[in-house]
Coordinates of N, CA and C in Angstrom, one line a residue:
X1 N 0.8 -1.2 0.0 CA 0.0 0.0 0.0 C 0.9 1.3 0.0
X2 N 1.9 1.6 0.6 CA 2.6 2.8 0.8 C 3.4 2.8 -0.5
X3 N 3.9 1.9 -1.3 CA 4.1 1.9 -2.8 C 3.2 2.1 -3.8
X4 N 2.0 2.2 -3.8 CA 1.1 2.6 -4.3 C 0.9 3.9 -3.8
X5 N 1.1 4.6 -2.8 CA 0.6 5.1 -2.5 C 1.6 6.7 -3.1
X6 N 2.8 6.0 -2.4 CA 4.2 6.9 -3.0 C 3.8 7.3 -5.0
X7 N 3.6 5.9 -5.5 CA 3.5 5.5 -7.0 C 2.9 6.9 -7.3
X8 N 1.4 7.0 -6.7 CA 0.1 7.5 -7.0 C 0.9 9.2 -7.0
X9 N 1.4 9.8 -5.9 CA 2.1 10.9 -5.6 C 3.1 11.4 -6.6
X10 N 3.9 10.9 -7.0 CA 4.9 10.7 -8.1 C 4.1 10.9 -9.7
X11 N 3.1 10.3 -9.8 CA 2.5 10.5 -10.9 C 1.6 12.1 -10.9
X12 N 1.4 12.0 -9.8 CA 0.4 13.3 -10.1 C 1.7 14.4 -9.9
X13 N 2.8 14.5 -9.7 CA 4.0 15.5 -9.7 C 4.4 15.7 -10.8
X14 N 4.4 14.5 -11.5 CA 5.1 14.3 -13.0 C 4.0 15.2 -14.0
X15 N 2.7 14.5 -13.7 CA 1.4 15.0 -14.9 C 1.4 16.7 -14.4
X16 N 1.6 17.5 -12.6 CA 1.7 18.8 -13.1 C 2.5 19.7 -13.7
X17 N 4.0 19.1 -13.6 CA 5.0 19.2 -14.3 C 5.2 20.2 -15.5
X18 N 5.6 21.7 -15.9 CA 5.6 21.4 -17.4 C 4.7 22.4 -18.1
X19 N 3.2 22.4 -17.0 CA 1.6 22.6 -17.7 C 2.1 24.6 -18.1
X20 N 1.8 24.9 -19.1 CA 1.5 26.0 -19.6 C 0.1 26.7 -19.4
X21 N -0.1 27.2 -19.0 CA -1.7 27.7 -18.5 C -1.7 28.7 -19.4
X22 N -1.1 29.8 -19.6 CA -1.2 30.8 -20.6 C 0.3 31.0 -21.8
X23 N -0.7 31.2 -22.7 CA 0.6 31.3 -24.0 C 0.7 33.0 -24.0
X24 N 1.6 33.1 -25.1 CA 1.7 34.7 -25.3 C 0.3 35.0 -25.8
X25 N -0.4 34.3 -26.5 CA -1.8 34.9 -26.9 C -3.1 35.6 -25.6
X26 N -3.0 34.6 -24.3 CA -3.8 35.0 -23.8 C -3.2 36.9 -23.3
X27 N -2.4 37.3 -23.5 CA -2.0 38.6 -23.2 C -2.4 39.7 -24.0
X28 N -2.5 38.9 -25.1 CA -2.8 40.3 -26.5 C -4.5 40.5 -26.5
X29 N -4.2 41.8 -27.0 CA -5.7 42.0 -27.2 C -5.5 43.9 -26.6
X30 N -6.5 44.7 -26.2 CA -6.7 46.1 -26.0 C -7.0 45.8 -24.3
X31 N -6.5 46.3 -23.4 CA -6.6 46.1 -21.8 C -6.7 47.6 -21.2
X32 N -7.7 48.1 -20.5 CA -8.5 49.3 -20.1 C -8.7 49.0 -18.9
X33 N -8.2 49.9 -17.9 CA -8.9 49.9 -16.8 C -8.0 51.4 -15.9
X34 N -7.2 51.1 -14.4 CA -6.4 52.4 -13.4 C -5.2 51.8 -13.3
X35 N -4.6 53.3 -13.0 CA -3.4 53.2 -13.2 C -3.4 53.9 -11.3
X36 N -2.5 53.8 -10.9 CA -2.3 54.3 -9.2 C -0.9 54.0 -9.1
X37 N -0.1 55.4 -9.0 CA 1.3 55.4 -8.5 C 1.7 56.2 -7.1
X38 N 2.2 55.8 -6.5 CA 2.7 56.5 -5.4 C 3.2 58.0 -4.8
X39 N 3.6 58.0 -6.8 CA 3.7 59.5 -6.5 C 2.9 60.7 -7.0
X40 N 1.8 59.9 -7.7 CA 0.7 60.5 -8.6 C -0.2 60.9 -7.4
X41 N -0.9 61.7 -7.9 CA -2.1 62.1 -6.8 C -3.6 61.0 -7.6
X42 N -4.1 60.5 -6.6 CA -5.2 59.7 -6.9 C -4.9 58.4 -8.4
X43 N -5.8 58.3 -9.0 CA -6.0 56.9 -9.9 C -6.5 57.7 -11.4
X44 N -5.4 57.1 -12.4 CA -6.3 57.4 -13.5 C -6.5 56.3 -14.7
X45 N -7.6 56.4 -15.8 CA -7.8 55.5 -16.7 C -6.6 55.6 -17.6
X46 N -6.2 54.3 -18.3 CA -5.6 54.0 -18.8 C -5.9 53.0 -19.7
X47 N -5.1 53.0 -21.0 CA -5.5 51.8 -22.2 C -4.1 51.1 -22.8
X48 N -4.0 50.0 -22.6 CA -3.0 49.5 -23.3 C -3.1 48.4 -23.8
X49 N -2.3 48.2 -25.6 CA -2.8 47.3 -26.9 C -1.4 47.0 -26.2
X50 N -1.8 45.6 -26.4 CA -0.7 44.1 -26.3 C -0.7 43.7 -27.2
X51 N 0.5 43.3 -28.4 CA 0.9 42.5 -29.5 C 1.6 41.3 -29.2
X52 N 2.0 40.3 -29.9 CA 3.2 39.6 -29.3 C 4.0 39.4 -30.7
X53 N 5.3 38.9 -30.5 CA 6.1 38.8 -31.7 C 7.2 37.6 -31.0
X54 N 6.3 36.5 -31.7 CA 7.1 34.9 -31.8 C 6.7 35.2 -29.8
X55 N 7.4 34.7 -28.6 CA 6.9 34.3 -27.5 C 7.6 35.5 -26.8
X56 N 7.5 36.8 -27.2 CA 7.6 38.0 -26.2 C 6.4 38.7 -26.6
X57 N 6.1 39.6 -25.7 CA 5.3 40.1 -25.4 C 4.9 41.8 -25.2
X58 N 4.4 42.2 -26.3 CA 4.7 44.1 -26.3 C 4.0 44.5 -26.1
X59 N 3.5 45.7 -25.1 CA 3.1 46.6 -24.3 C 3.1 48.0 -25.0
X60 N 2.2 48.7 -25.2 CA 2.0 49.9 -26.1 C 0.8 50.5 -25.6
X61 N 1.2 51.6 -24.9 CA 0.1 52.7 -23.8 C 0.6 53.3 -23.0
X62 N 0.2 54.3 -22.7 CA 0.6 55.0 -21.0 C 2.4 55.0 -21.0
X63 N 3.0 54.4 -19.9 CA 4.2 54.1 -19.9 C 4.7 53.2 -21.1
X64 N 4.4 52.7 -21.5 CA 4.7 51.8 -22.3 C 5.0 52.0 -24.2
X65 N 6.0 52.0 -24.3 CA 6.1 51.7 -26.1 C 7.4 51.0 -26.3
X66 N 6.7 50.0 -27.3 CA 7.1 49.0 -27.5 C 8.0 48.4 -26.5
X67 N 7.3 48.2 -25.4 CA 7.9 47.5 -24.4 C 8.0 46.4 -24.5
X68 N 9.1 45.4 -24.8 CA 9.2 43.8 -25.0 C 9.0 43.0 -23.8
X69 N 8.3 42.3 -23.5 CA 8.6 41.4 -22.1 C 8.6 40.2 -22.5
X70 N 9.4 39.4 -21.2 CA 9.7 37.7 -21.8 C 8.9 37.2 -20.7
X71 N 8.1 36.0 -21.2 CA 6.8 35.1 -20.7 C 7.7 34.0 -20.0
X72 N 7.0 34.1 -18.6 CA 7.0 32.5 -18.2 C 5.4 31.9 -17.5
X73 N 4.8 31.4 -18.3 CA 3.5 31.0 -18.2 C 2.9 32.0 -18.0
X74 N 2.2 32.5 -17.1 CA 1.0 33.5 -17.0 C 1.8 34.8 -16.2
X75 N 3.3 34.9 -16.2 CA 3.8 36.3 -15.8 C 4.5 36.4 -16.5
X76 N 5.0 38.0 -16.7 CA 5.7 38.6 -17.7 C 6.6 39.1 -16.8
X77 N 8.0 39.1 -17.4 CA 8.9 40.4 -16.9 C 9.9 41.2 -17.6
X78 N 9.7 42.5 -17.6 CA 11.0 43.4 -18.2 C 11.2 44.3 -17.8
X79 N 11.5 45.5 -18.8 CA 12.5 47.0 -18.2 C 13.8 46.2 -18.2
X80 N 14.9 47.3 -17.6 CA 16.5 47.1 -17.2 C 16.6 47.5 -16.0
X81 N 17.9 47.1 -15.6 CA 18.7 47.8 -14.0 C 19.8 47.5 -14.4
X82 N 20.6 48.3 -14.0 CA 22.0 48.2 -14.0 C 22.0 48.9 -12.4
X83 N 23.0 48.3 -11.7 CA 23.7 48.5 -10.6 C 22.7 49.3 -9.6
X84 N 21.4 49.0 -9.1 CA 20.4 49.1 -8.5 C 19.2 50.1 -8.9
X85 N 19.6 50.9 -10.5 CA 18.8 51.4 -11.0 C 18.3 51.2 -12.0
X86 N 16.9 51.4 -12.3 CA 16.0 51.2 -13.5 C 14.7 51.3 -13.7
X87 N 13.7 50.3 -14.5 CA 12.8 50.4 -14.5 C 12.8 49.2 -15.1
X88 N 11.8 48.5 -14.4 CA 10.8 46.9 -13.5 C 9.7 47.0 -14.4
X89 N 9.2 45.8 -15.1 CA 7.7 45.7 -15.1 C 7.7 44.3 -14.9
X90 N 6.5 43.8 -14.0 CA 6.3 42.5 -13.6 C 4.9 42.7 -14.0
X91 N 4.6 41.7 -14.6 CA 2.7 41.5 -15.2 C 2.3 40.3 -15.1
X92 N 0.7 40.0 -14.5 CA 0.4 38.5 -14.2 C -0.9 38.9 -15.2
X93 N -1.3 37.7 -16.0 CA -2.4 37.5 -16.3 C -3.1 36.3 -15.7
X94 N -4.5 36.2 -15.4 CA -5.8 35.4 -15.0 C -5.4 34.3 -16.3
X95 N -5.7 33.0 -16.0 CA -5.1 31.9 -16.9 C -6.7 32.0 -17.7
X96 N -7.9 32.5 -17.5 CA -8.8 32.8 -18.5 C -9.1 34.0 -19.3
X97 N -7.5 34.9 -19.0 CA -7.1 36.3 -19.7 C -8.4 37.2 -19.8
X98 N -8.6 37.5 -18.9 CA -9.7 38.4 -18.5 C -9.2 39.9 -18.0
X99 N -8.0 39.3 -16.9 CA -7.9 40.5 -15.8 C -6.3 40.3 -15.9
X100 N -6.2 41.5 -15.6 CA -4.0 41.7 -15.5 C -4.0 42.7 -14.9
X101 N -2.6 42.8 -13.7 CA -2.7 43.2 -12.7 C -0.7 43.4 -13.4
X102 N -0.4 45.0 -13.8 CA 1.0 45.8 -14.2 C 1.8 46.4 -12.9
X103 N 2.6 46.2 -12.5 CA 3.3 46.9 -11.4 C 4.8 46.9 -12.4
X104 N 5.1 48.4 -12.0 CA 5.8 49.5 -12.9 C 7.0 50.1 -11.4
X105 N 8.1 49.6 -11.1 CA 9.2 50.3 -10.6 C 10.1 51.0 -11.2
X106 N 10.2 52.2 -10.5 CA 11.4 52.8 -11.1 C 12.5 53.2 -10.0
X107 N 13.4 52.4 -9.9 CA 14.4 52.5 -8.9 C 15.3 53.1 -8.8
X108 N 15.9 53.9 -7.9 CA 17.7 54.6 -7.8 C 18.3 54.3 -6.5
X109 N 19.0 53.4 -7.1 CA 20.3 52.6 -6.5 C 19.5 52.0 -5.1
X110 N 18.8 50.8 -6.2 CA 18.2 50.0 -5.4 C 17.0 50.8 -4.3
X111 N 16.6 51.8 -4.2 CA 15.7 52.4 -3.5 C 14.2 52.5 -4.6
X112 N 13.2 52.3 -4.3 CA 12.0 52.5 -5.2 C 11.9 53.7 -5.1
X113 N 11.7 54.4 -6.3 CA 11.5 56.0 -6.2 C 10.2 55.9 -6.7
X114 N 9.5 55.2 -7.2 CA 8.1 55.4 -7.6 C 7.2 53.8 -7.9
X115 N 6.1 53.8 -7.8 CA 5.7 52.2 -8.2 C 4.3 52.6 -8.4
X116 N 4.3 51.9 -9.9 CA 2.6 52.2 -10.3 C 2.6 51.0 -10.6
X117 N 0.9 50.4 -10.6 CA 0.2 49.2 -10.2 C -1.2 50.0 -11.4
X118 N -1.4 48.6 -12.4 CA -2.1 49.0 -13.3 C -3.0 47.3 -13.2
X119 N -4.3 48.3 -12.9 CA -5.3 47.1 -12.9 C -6.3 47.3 -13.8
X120 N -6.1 46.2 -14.9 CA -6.8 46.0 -16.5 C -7.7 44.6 -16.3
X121 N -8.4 44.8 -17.5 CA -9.4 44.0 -17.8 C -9.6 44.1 -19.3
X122 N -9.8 43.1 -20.1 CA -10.0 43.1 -21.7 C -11.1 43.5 -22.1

């Protein structure tokens, strides 16, 4: 029984293994909703058209032009830093690509000098 049981465990590790939940397609499309930064006063609307080209992912709106990001399943990440400065984008999409949730750092020397948080919907 406990080799069966080990067996059974093993296999369901292996079958989640791997699973892709979102491609670069579920990202593309027109995404509308607030934008809220830290150093902005209050929330404003925002629109941004998602393309992809082969398995990156481009961002065109608001902050964004032709912003490339590289996919690992249902989160994105780009921008640069060199030596604790730059600018961060980390993006998750809903694996039924409905809702996405953009957080936008801009850092100096490793300190967050600003962070906007962009919450979309298709």
């Amino acid at each position: 029984m406990k080799h069966f049981l080990l067996l059974a465990f093993v296999a369901i590790l292996v079958s989640s293994c791997g699973k892709d939940n979102c491609s670069a397609d579920t990202f593309v499309g027109t995404w509308a909703g607030t934008k809220t930064c830290t150093t902005s006063t209050g929330t404003s609307n925002v629109s941004i058209v998602v393309t992809k080209s082969g398995d990156k992912v481009i961002f065109n709106g608001d902050s964004f032009v032709d912003e490339s990001m590289d996919r690992d399943d249902c989160t994105l990440e780009g921008g640069f830093s060199a030596l604790g400065s730059g600018e961060t984008y980390t993006v998750s999409v809903s694996e039924d690509g409905k809702s996405m949730t953009v957080t936008y750092e801009i850092k100096a020397l490793s300190i967050v000098a600003e962070r906007c948080t962009y919450t979309l919907t298709k």
